[in-house]
Tab-separated table of C-alpha atoms and ligand atoms in Angstrom:
chain	number	residue	atom	x	y	z
A	1	MET	CA	-0.014	-0.043	0.097
A	2	LYS	CA	1.306	3.410	-0.947
A	3	LYS	CA	2.595	5.232	2.090
A	4	ILE	CA	3.122	8.965	2.613
A	5	LYS	CA	4.954	10.845	5.364
A	6	PHE	CA	2.573	12.457	7.891
A	7	ALA	CA	4.566	14.139	10.916
A	8	ASP	CA	6.900	11.363	11.952
A	9	PHE	CA	4.571	8.682	10.641
A	10	ASP	CA	4.651	6.437	7.454
A	11	VAL	CA	1.000	6.340	6.865
A	12	SER	CA	-1.022	4.520	4.127
A	13	GLN	CA	-2.324	7.226	1.619
A	14	ILE	CA	-5.626	5.585	2.033
A	15	MET	CA	-7.371	5.930	5.398
A	16	LEU	CA	-10.320	4.024	6.828
A	17	GLY	CA	-13.207	6.193	7.872
A	18	CYS	CA	-14.841	4.722	10.922
A	19	MET	CA	-17.979	6.882	10.929
A	20	ARG	CA	-20.398	4.085	10.280
A	21	ILE	CA	-18.691	1.160	12.031
A	22	GLY	CA	-20.795	1.582	15.173
A	23	ASN	CA	-23.932	0.894	13.126
A	24	LYS	CA	-22.569	-2.513	12.688
A	25	THR	CA	-22.497	-5.398	15.067
A	26	GLU	CA	-19.315	-5.519	17.290
A	27	ARG	CA	-18.241	-8.609	15.390
A	28	GLU	CA	-18.762	-6.981	11.999
A	29	ALA	CA	-16.972	-3.922	12.954
A	30	ILE	CA	-14.033	-5.544	14.334
A	31	ARG	CA	-13.637	-7.929	11.320
A	32	HIS	CA	-13.909	-4.935	8.946
A	33	VAL	CA	-11.176	-2.869	10.827
A	34	ARG	CA	-8.820	-5.761	11.042
A	35	SER	CA	-9.290	-6.615	7.474
A	36	ALA	CA	-8.539	-2.982	6.523
A	37	PHE	CA	-5.429	-3.218	8.599
A	38	ASP	CA	-4.328	-6.536	6.965
A	39	MET	CA	-4.780	-4.940	3.620
A	40	GLY	CA	-2.374	-2.257	4.540
A	41	ILE	CA	-4.307	0.639	5.987
A	42	ASN	CA	-2.504	1.968	9.040
A	43	PHE	CA	-4.348	5.309	9.484
A	44	PHE	CA	-7.908	5.578	10.853
A	45	ASP	CA	-10.210	8.418	11.198
A	46	ASN	CA	-12.820	8.594	13.964
A	47	ALA	CA	-14.840	11.052	15.949
A	48	ASP	CA	-16.346	11.275	19.317
A	49	ILE	CA	-19.808	11.860	17.745
A	50	TYR	CA	-19.689	8.779	15.284
A	51	CYS	CA	-22.537	6.524	16.402
A	52	LYS	CA	-22.410	8.354	19.910
A	53	GLY	CA	-19.009	7.115	20.702
A	54	VAL	CA	-19.783	3.284	19.534
A	55	SER	CA	-17.331	3.658	16.622
A	56	GLU	CA	-14.496	4.742	18.712
A	57	GLU	CA	-15.394	1.724	21.248
A	58	TYR	CA	-15.572	-0.834	18.482
A	59	PHE	CA	-12.384	0.689	16.802
A	60	GLY	CA	-10.391	0.149	20.078
A	61	LYS	CA	-11.552	-3.453	20.332
A	62	ALA	CA	-10.582	-4.163	16.741
A	63	VAL	CA	-6.891	-2.976	16.950
A	64	LYS	CA	-6.376	-4.756	20.248
A	65	GLY	CA	-3.263	-6.769	20.082
A	66	ILE	CA	-1.831	-4.841	17.217
A	67	ASP	CA	1.398	-2.839	18.353
A	68	ARG	CA	0.301	0.739	19.147
A	69	ASP	CA	3.137	2.059	16.808
A	70	LYS	CA	1.819	0.222	13.985
A	71	ILE	CA	-1.343	2.286	13.702
A	72	VAL	CA	-2.035	5.852	13.624
A	73	VAL	CA	-5.132	6.762	15.423
A	74	GLN	CA	-7.120	10.009	14.645
A	75	THR	CA	-10.275	11.235	16.166
A	76	LYS	CA	-12.118	14.535	16.127
A	77	CYS	CA	-14.055	16.766	18.558
A	78	GLY	CA	-15.827	19.833	18.748
A	79	ILE	CA	-19.425	19.098	17.654
A	80	ARG	CA	-22.068	18.885	20.061
A	81	LYS	CA	-25.717	18.215	19.679
A	82	GLY	CA	-26.759	21.301	17.671
A	83	PHE	CA	-23.863	23.582	18.429
A	84	TYR	CA	-19.818	23.560	18.271
A	85	ASP	CA	-17.665	23.642	21.273
A	86	PHE	CA	-14.121	24.551	21.274
A	87	SER	CA	-13.870	25.314	24.887
A	88	LYS	CA	-10.860	24.248	26.809
A	89	LYS	CA	-12.982	21.937	28.963
A	90	HIS	CA	-14.701	20.408	26.195
A	91	ILE	CA	-11.842	19.500	24.031
A	92	ILE	CA	-9.940	18.081	26.944
A	93	SER	CA	-12.867	15.955	28.239
A	94	SER	CA	-13.480	14.805	24.643
A	95	VAL	CA	-10.075	13.484	24.376
A	96	GLU	CA	-10.144	11.895	27.854
A	97	ASN	CA	-13.427	10.130	27.060
A	98	ALA	CA	-12.391	9.096	23.517
A	99	LEU	CA	-9.279	7.412	25.142
A	100	LYS	CA	-11.480	5.622	27.615
A	101	ARG	CA	-13.709	4.354	24.832
A	102	MET	CA	-10.919	3.288	22.587
A	103	GLY	CA	-8.628	1.976	25.437
A	104	PHE	CA	-5.530	3.784	24.530
A	105	ASP	CA	-2.992	5.878	26.521
A	106	TYR	CA	-2.644	8.591	23.635
A	107	ILE	CA	-4.028	9.311	20.383
A	108	ASP	CA	-1.736	10.319	17.394
A	109	VAL	CA	-3.939	13.081	15.815
A	110	LEU	CA	-6.706	15.229	17.192
A	111	CYS	CA	-8.728	17.371	14.650
A	112	LEU	CA	-11.109	20.064	15.521
A	113	HIS	CA	-14.210	18.801	13.677
A	114	ARG	CA	-15.994	22.101	12.376
A	115	PRO	CA	-15.115	25.584	13.041
A	116	ASP	CA	-16.637	27.251	16.351
A	117	VAL	CA	-17.376	30.817	15.617
A	118	LEU	CA	-17.494	31.420	19.153
A	119	MET	CA	-13.814	29.948	19.657
A	120	ASN	CA	-11.546	31.640	22.123
A	121	GLY	CA	-8.144	30.919	20.577
A	122	TYR	CA	-6.338	31.294	23.986
A	123	GLU	CA	-8.560	28.389	25.452
A	124	VAL	CA	-7.865	26.150	22.492
A	125	ALA	CA	-4.050	26.790	22.950
A	126	GLU	CA	-4.437	25.984	26.637
A	127	ALA	CA	-6.343	22.786	25.651
A	128	PHE	CA	-3.759	21.722	23.092
A	129	ASP	CA	-0.835	22.481	25.565
A	130	SER	CA	-2.407	20.477	28.194
A	131	LEU	CA	-3.003	17.378	26.028
A	132	GLU	CA	0.340	17.511	24.640
A	133	ASN	CA	2.129	18.059	27.907
A	134	ARG	CA	0.211	15.136	29.357
A	135	GLY	CA	1.136	12.979	26.498
A	136	LEU	CA	-2.441	12.427	25.398
A	137	VAL	CA	-2.190	13.782	21.912
A	138	LYS	CA	0.709	13.742	19.710
A	139	CYS	CA	-0.303	16.295	16.762
A	140	PHE	CA	-3.122	18.187	15.692
A	141	GLY	CA	-5.220	19.152	12.660
A	142	VAL	CA	-8.566	20.592	11.747
A	143	SER	CA	-11.516	19.667	9.602
A	144	ASN	CA	-13.822	21.704	7.326
A	145	PHE	CA	-11.765	25.031	7.976
A	146	SER	CA	-11.166	27.572	5.380
A	147	SER	CA	-7.646	29.126	4.955
A	148	ILE	CA	-8.334	32.096	6.907
A	149	GLN	CA	-9.841	30.151	9.739
A	150	ILE	CA	-6.649	28.073	10.133
A	151	GLU	CA	-4.672	31.257	10.083
A	152	LEU	CA	-6.692	32.705	12.958
A	153	LEU	CA	-6.265	29.442	14.970
A	154	LYS	CA	-2.613	29.518	14.219
A	155	LYS	CA	-2.359	32.837	15.850
A	156	TYR	CA	-3.057	31.237	19.193
A	157	VAL	CA	-1.746	27.629	19.130
A	158	SER	CA	1.742	26.642	19.216
A	159	GLN	CA	1.529	23.139	17.682
A	160	PRO	CA	1.701	22.918	13.771
A	161	ILE	CA	-1.668	22.102	12.249
A	162	LEU	CA	-0.794	19.169	9.991
A	163	THR	CA	-4.024	18.374	8.141
A	164	ASN	CA	-7.412	19.848	7.110
A	165	GLN	CA	-10.181	17.176	6.506
A	166	LEU	CA	-12.443	18.394	3.770
A	167	GLN	CA	-15.069	17.006	1.582
A	168	LEU	CA	-13.492	16.080	-1.800
A	169	GLY	CA	-14.298	13.788	-4.387
A	170	LEU	CA	-15.016	13.451	-8.238
A	171	PHE	CA	-18.484	15.061	-7.558
A	172	HIS	CA	-17.359	17.582	-5.015
A	173	THR	CA	-14.246	19.363	-6.652
A	174	GLY	CA	-14.889	23.041	-5.743
A	175	MET	CA	-11.358	23.530	-4.463
A	176	ILE	CA	-10.128	22.262	-7.691
A	177	ASP	CA	-12.545	23.912	-10.029
A	178	SER	CA	-11.793	27.374	-8.772
A	179	GLY	CA	-8.002	26.929	-9.148
A	180	MET	CA	-8.558	25.640	-12.751
A	181	CYS	CA	-10.880	28.688	-13.667
A	182	VAL	CA	-9.150	31.704	-12.147
A	183	ASN	CA	-10.644	35.068	-13.035
A	184	MET	CA	-13.289	33.689	-15.232
A	185	LYS	CA	-16.939	34.693	-15.314
A	186	ASN	CA	-18.467	31.214	-14.603
A	187	ASN	CA	-19.492	29.257	-11.611
A	188	PHE	CA	-16.522	26.894	-11.548
A	189	SER	CA	-14.300	30.015	-10.846
A	190	PHE	CA	-16.058	30.602	-7.426
A	191	ASP	CA	-13.619	30.217	-4.656
A	192	HIS	CA	-15.595	29.229	-1.556
A	193	ASP	CA	-12.924	28.535	0.893
A	194	GLY	CA	-10.046	31.130	0.267
A	195	GLY	CA	-7.768	28.890	-1.858
A	196	ILE	CA	-7.984	26.014	0.596
A	197	LEU	CA	-6.080	23.539	-1.658
A	198	PRO	CA	-2.993	25.713	-2.528
A	199	TYR	CA	-3.062	27.181	1.151
A	200	CYS	CA	-2.812	23.516	2.467
A	201	ARG	CA	0.113	22.721	0.172
A	202	LEU	CA	1.909	25.944	0.847
A	203	ASN	CA	1.652	25.169	4.588
A	204	ASP	CA	2.755	21.454	4.198
A	205	MET	CA	-0.733	20.295	5.346
A	206	THR	CA	-2.435	17.246	4.019
A	207	ILE	CA	-5.999	17.285	2.711
A	208	GLN	CA	-8.046	14.238	4.179
A	209	ALA	CA	-10.775	13.800	1.539
A	210	TRP	CA	-14.102	12.929	3.236
A	211	GLY	CA	-16.900	11.652	1.301
A	212	PRO	CA	-14.932	10.336	-1.932
A	213	LEU	CA	-18.030	8.662	-3.131
A	214	ARG	CA	-20.525	11.431	-2.293
A	215	SER	CA	-22.579	13.098	-4.849
A	216	LYS	CA	-25.592	15.579	-4.681
A	217	ASN	CA	-28.082	12.782	-4.165
A	218	GLY	CA	-26.126	10.392	-1.860
A	219	PHE	CA	-23.344	8.190	-3.236
A	220	PHE	CA	-22.576	8.545	-7.020
A	221	PRO	CA	-22.823	4.811	-7.653
A	222	GLN	CA	-26.345	4.906	-6.720
A	223	ASP	CA	-27.230	8.420	-7.919
A	224	ASP	CA	-29.972	8.230	-10.629
A	225	GLU	CA	-28.979	11.746	-11.977
A	226	LEU	CA	-25.451	10.449	-12.841
A	227	VAL	CA	-26.270	7.624	-15.268
A	228	LYS	CA	-23.834	8.899	-17.958
A	229	GLU	CA	-21.002	9.796	-15.510
A	230	ASN	CA	-21.351	6.253	-13.891
A	231	GLU	CA	-21.152	4.834	-17.604
A	232	LYS	CA	-18.030	6.863	-18.260
A	233	LEU	CA	-16.489	5.755	-14.886
A	234	GLU	CA	-17.097	2.192	-15.780
A	235	LYS	CA	-15.463	2.592	-19.026
A	236	TRP	CA	-12.369	4.147	-17.160
A	237	GLY	CA	-12.512	1.139	-14.763
A	238	ASN	CA	-12.540	-1.514	-17.512
A	239	GLU	CA	-9.678	0.427	-19.185
A	240	LEU	CA	-7.709	0.477	-15.936
A	241	GLY	CA	-8.769	-2.980	-14.692
A	242	ILE	CA	-10.599	-1.841	-11.552
A	243	THR	CA	-14.015	-0.825	-10.345
A	244	LYS	CA	-15.516	2.686	-11.012
A	245	GLU	CA	-15.336	3.343	-7.128
A	246	ALA	CA	-11.594	2.445	-7.449
A	247	VAL	CA	-11.398	4.943	-10.152
A	248	ALA	CA	-12.699	7.688	-7.935
A	249	ILE	CA	-10.033	6.639	-5.213
A	250	ALA	CA	-7.101	6.489	-7.798
A	251	TRP	CA	-8.262	9.877	-9.170
A	252	LEU	CA	-7.729	11.459	-5.671
A	253	MET	CA	-4.595	9.483	-4.943
A	254	LYS	CA	-3.008	11.260	-8.035
A	255	LEU	CA	-2.807	14.295	-5.481
A	256	ASP	CA	0.013	13.210	-3.356
A	257	PHE	CA	-0.820	15.581	-0.622
A	258	VAL	CA	-4.414	13.972	-0.432
A	259	GLN	CA	-5.437	11.132	1.735
A	260	PRO	CA	-8.771	9.570	0.569
A	261	ILE	CA	-10.836	8.509	3.572
A	262	ILE	CA	-12.866	5.385	2.408
A	263	GLY	CA	-15.994	5.132	4.564
A	264	THR	CA	-17.692	1.820	3.381
A	265	THR	CA	-18.466	-0.767	6.030
A	266	ASP	CA	-18.440	-3.457	3.476
A	267	THR	CA	-14.923	-5.440	3.363
A	268	ASN	CA	-15.366	-6.697	-0.176
A	269	ARG	CA	-16.172	-3.191	-1.428
A	270	LEU	CA	-13.205	-1.883	0.572
A	271	ALA	CA	-10.785	-4.405	-0.924
A	272	GLN	CA	-12.017	-3.558	-4.437
A	273	MET	CA	-11.520	0.210	-3.821
A	274	LEU	CA	-7.967	-0.551	-2.588
A	275	GLU	CA	-7.171	-1.647	-6.036
A	276	ALA	CA	-6.671	1.858	-6.676
A	277	ASP	CA	-3.381	1.510	-5.042
A	278	ASN	CA	-2.146	-0.285	-7.929
A	279	VAL	CA	-3.026	2.345	-10.548
A	280	VAL	CA	-1.026	5.504	-11.251
A	281	LEU	CA	-3.318	7.680	-13.608
A	282	THR	CA	-1.198	9.564	-16.122
A	283	ARG	CA	-1.796	13.333	-16.042
A	284	GLU	CA	-4.048	13.019	-19.272
A	285	GLN	CA	-6.159	10.362	-17.816
A	286	TRP	CA	-6.432	12.387	-14.637
A	287	TYR	CA	-7.795	15.682	-16.547
A	288	ASN	CA	-9.844	13.486	-18.891
A	289	ILE	CA	-11.764	11.856	-16.120
A	290	TYR	CA	-12.279	15.250	-14.390
A	291	SER	CA	-13.859	16.758	-17.554
A	292	ASP	CA	-15.847	13.544	-18.227
A	293	MET	CA	-17.555	14.292	-14.795
A	294	GLY	CA	-18.754	17.535	-16.380
A	295	ASN	CA	-16.163	19.887	-15.259
A	296	LEU	CA	-14.529	22.612	-17.117
A	297	ILE	CA	-10.994	22.606	-18.334
A	298	PRO	CA	-10.739	25.959	-19.886
O	301	LIG	N1	-14.902	15.772	8.759
O	301	LIG	C1	-16.355	15.564	8.499
O	301	LIG	O1	-16.883	16.524	8.606
O	301	LIG	C2	-16.759	14.351	7.819
O	301	LIG	C3	-17.945	14.133	7.412
O	301	LIG	C4	-18.197	13.013	6.854
O	301	LIG	C5	-17.334	11.871	6.906
O	301	LIG	N2	-15.977	11.968	7.491
O	301	LIG	C6	-14.891	10.839	7.530
O	301	LIG	O2	-15.003	10.388	6.208
O	301	LIG	C7	-15.132	9.108	6.082
O	301	LIG	C8	-15.683	8.770	4.672
O	301	LIG	O3	-16.823	9.487	4.434
O	301	LIG	P1	-18.339	8.790	3.870
O	301	LIG	O4	-18.477	7.520	4.634
O	301	LIG	O5	-19.092	9.856	3.556
O	301	LIG	O6	-17.351	8.276	2.498
O	301	LIG	P2	-17.686	7.497	1.352
O	301	LIG	O7	-16.651	6.452	1.317
O	301	LIG	O8	-17.783	8.404	0.137
O	301	LIG	O9	-19.154	6.729	1.417
O	301	LIG	C9	-19.171	5.552	2.155
O	301	LIG	C10	-20.754	5.165	2.025
O	301	LIG	O10	-21.183	4.971	0.667
O	301	LIG	C11	-21.946	3.799	0.877
O	301	LIG	N3	-21.912	3.206	-0.740
O	301	LIG	C12	-22.788	3.174	-1.513
O	301	LIG	N4	-22.445	2.654	-2.480
O	301	LIG	C13	-21.294	2.147	-2.463
O	301	LIG	C14	-20.517	1.613	-3.411
O	301	LIG	N5	-20.714	1.100	-4.648
O	301	LIG	N6	-19.222	1.326	-2.947
O	301	LIG	C15	-18.776	1.600	-1.800
O	301	LIG	N7	-19.639	2.346	-0.857
O	301	LIG	C16	-20.850	2.593	-1.309
O	301	LIG	C17	-21.372	3.085	1.815
O	301	LIG	O11	-22.223	2.128	2.253
O	301	LIG	P3	-21.674	0.650	2.774
O	301	LIG	O12	-21.203	0.764	4.161
O	301	LIG	O13	-22.782	-0.244	2.930
O	301	LIG	O14	-20.689	0.085	1.720
O	301	LIG	C18	-21.087	3.951	2.791
O	301	LIG	O15	-22.310	4.478	3.686
O	301	LIG	C19	-16.165	8.770	7.315
O	301	LIG	O16	-16.137	7.488	7.668
O	301	LIG	C20	-15.496	9.609	8.242
O	301	LIG	O17	-14.519	9.143	8.854
O	301	LIG	C21	-15.764	13.372	7.929
């Protein structure tokens, strides 16, 4: 499995998203996570809110017996029921509770899940320092942050912000479109997030791509509005010897600063998508797939 450098870790470029594993039985969830690890994934994403903590609990059980330094464990905090909370108290207690649920002494990466407009930067800084000094968290990231929101956070915290987890996939390409259509009078040129893609690259941050299969009406393989696009992706899949879902993953992997987070809870589907790892798209193929999905290459 292709590895990239992330902080001091060698991580699989593909991550496993654990958001829905808490919906499965404990046995199924454990088998799925173990299979992912056996297939070469060593970087796992979770959050305190996923299945009300059950996803973290099952994940902890799944990796029991694996050397702790063989896996990179990430979780997120800051979303509460109906509001966001970056208070020192909430950040610290979220990590303490996540550690209890997972049965670990530390987590490798803590991400702030969604920007809290009411954030007091000094409190976040105190929370990060305390978690780091107590050895509970090794490094930090954010999720769904714009460039300027990351700059604001960096004004206060001393730890590097190593990643930004953002929705990115063949059917959610805003951050790519805007860079392709600079200064044009069309919808593609609209920059929603303050140049978040070049911003992350400029600051040596990875982009963790959540929802790699998502489309307007759910997930593209089952989206009735995307019949033509699915046919085209199937054709690409046939040409490359992989499934259309794997084409979507290979397309993301061509960007070496992007880590696709695969969210399926079906181990067979996961195995098929991991075939993406054996494919390196040419530059021409990458652009052609992008335009085949209805995007503009001016
Ligand atoms: N930071 C954030 O705000 C945020 C938001 C959402 C997610 N995330 C993270 O990103 C991860 C991935 O997100 P996601 O789960 O939305 O991503 P995804 O990989 O795009 O979607 C996975 C979902 O698609 C379904 N699916 C439907 N058809 C499929 C097919 N043909 N092949 C494979 N899957 C198919 C899966 O169902 P089956 O399970 O039945 O295969 C599963 O429910 C999450 O687990 C979580 O860790 C982060």
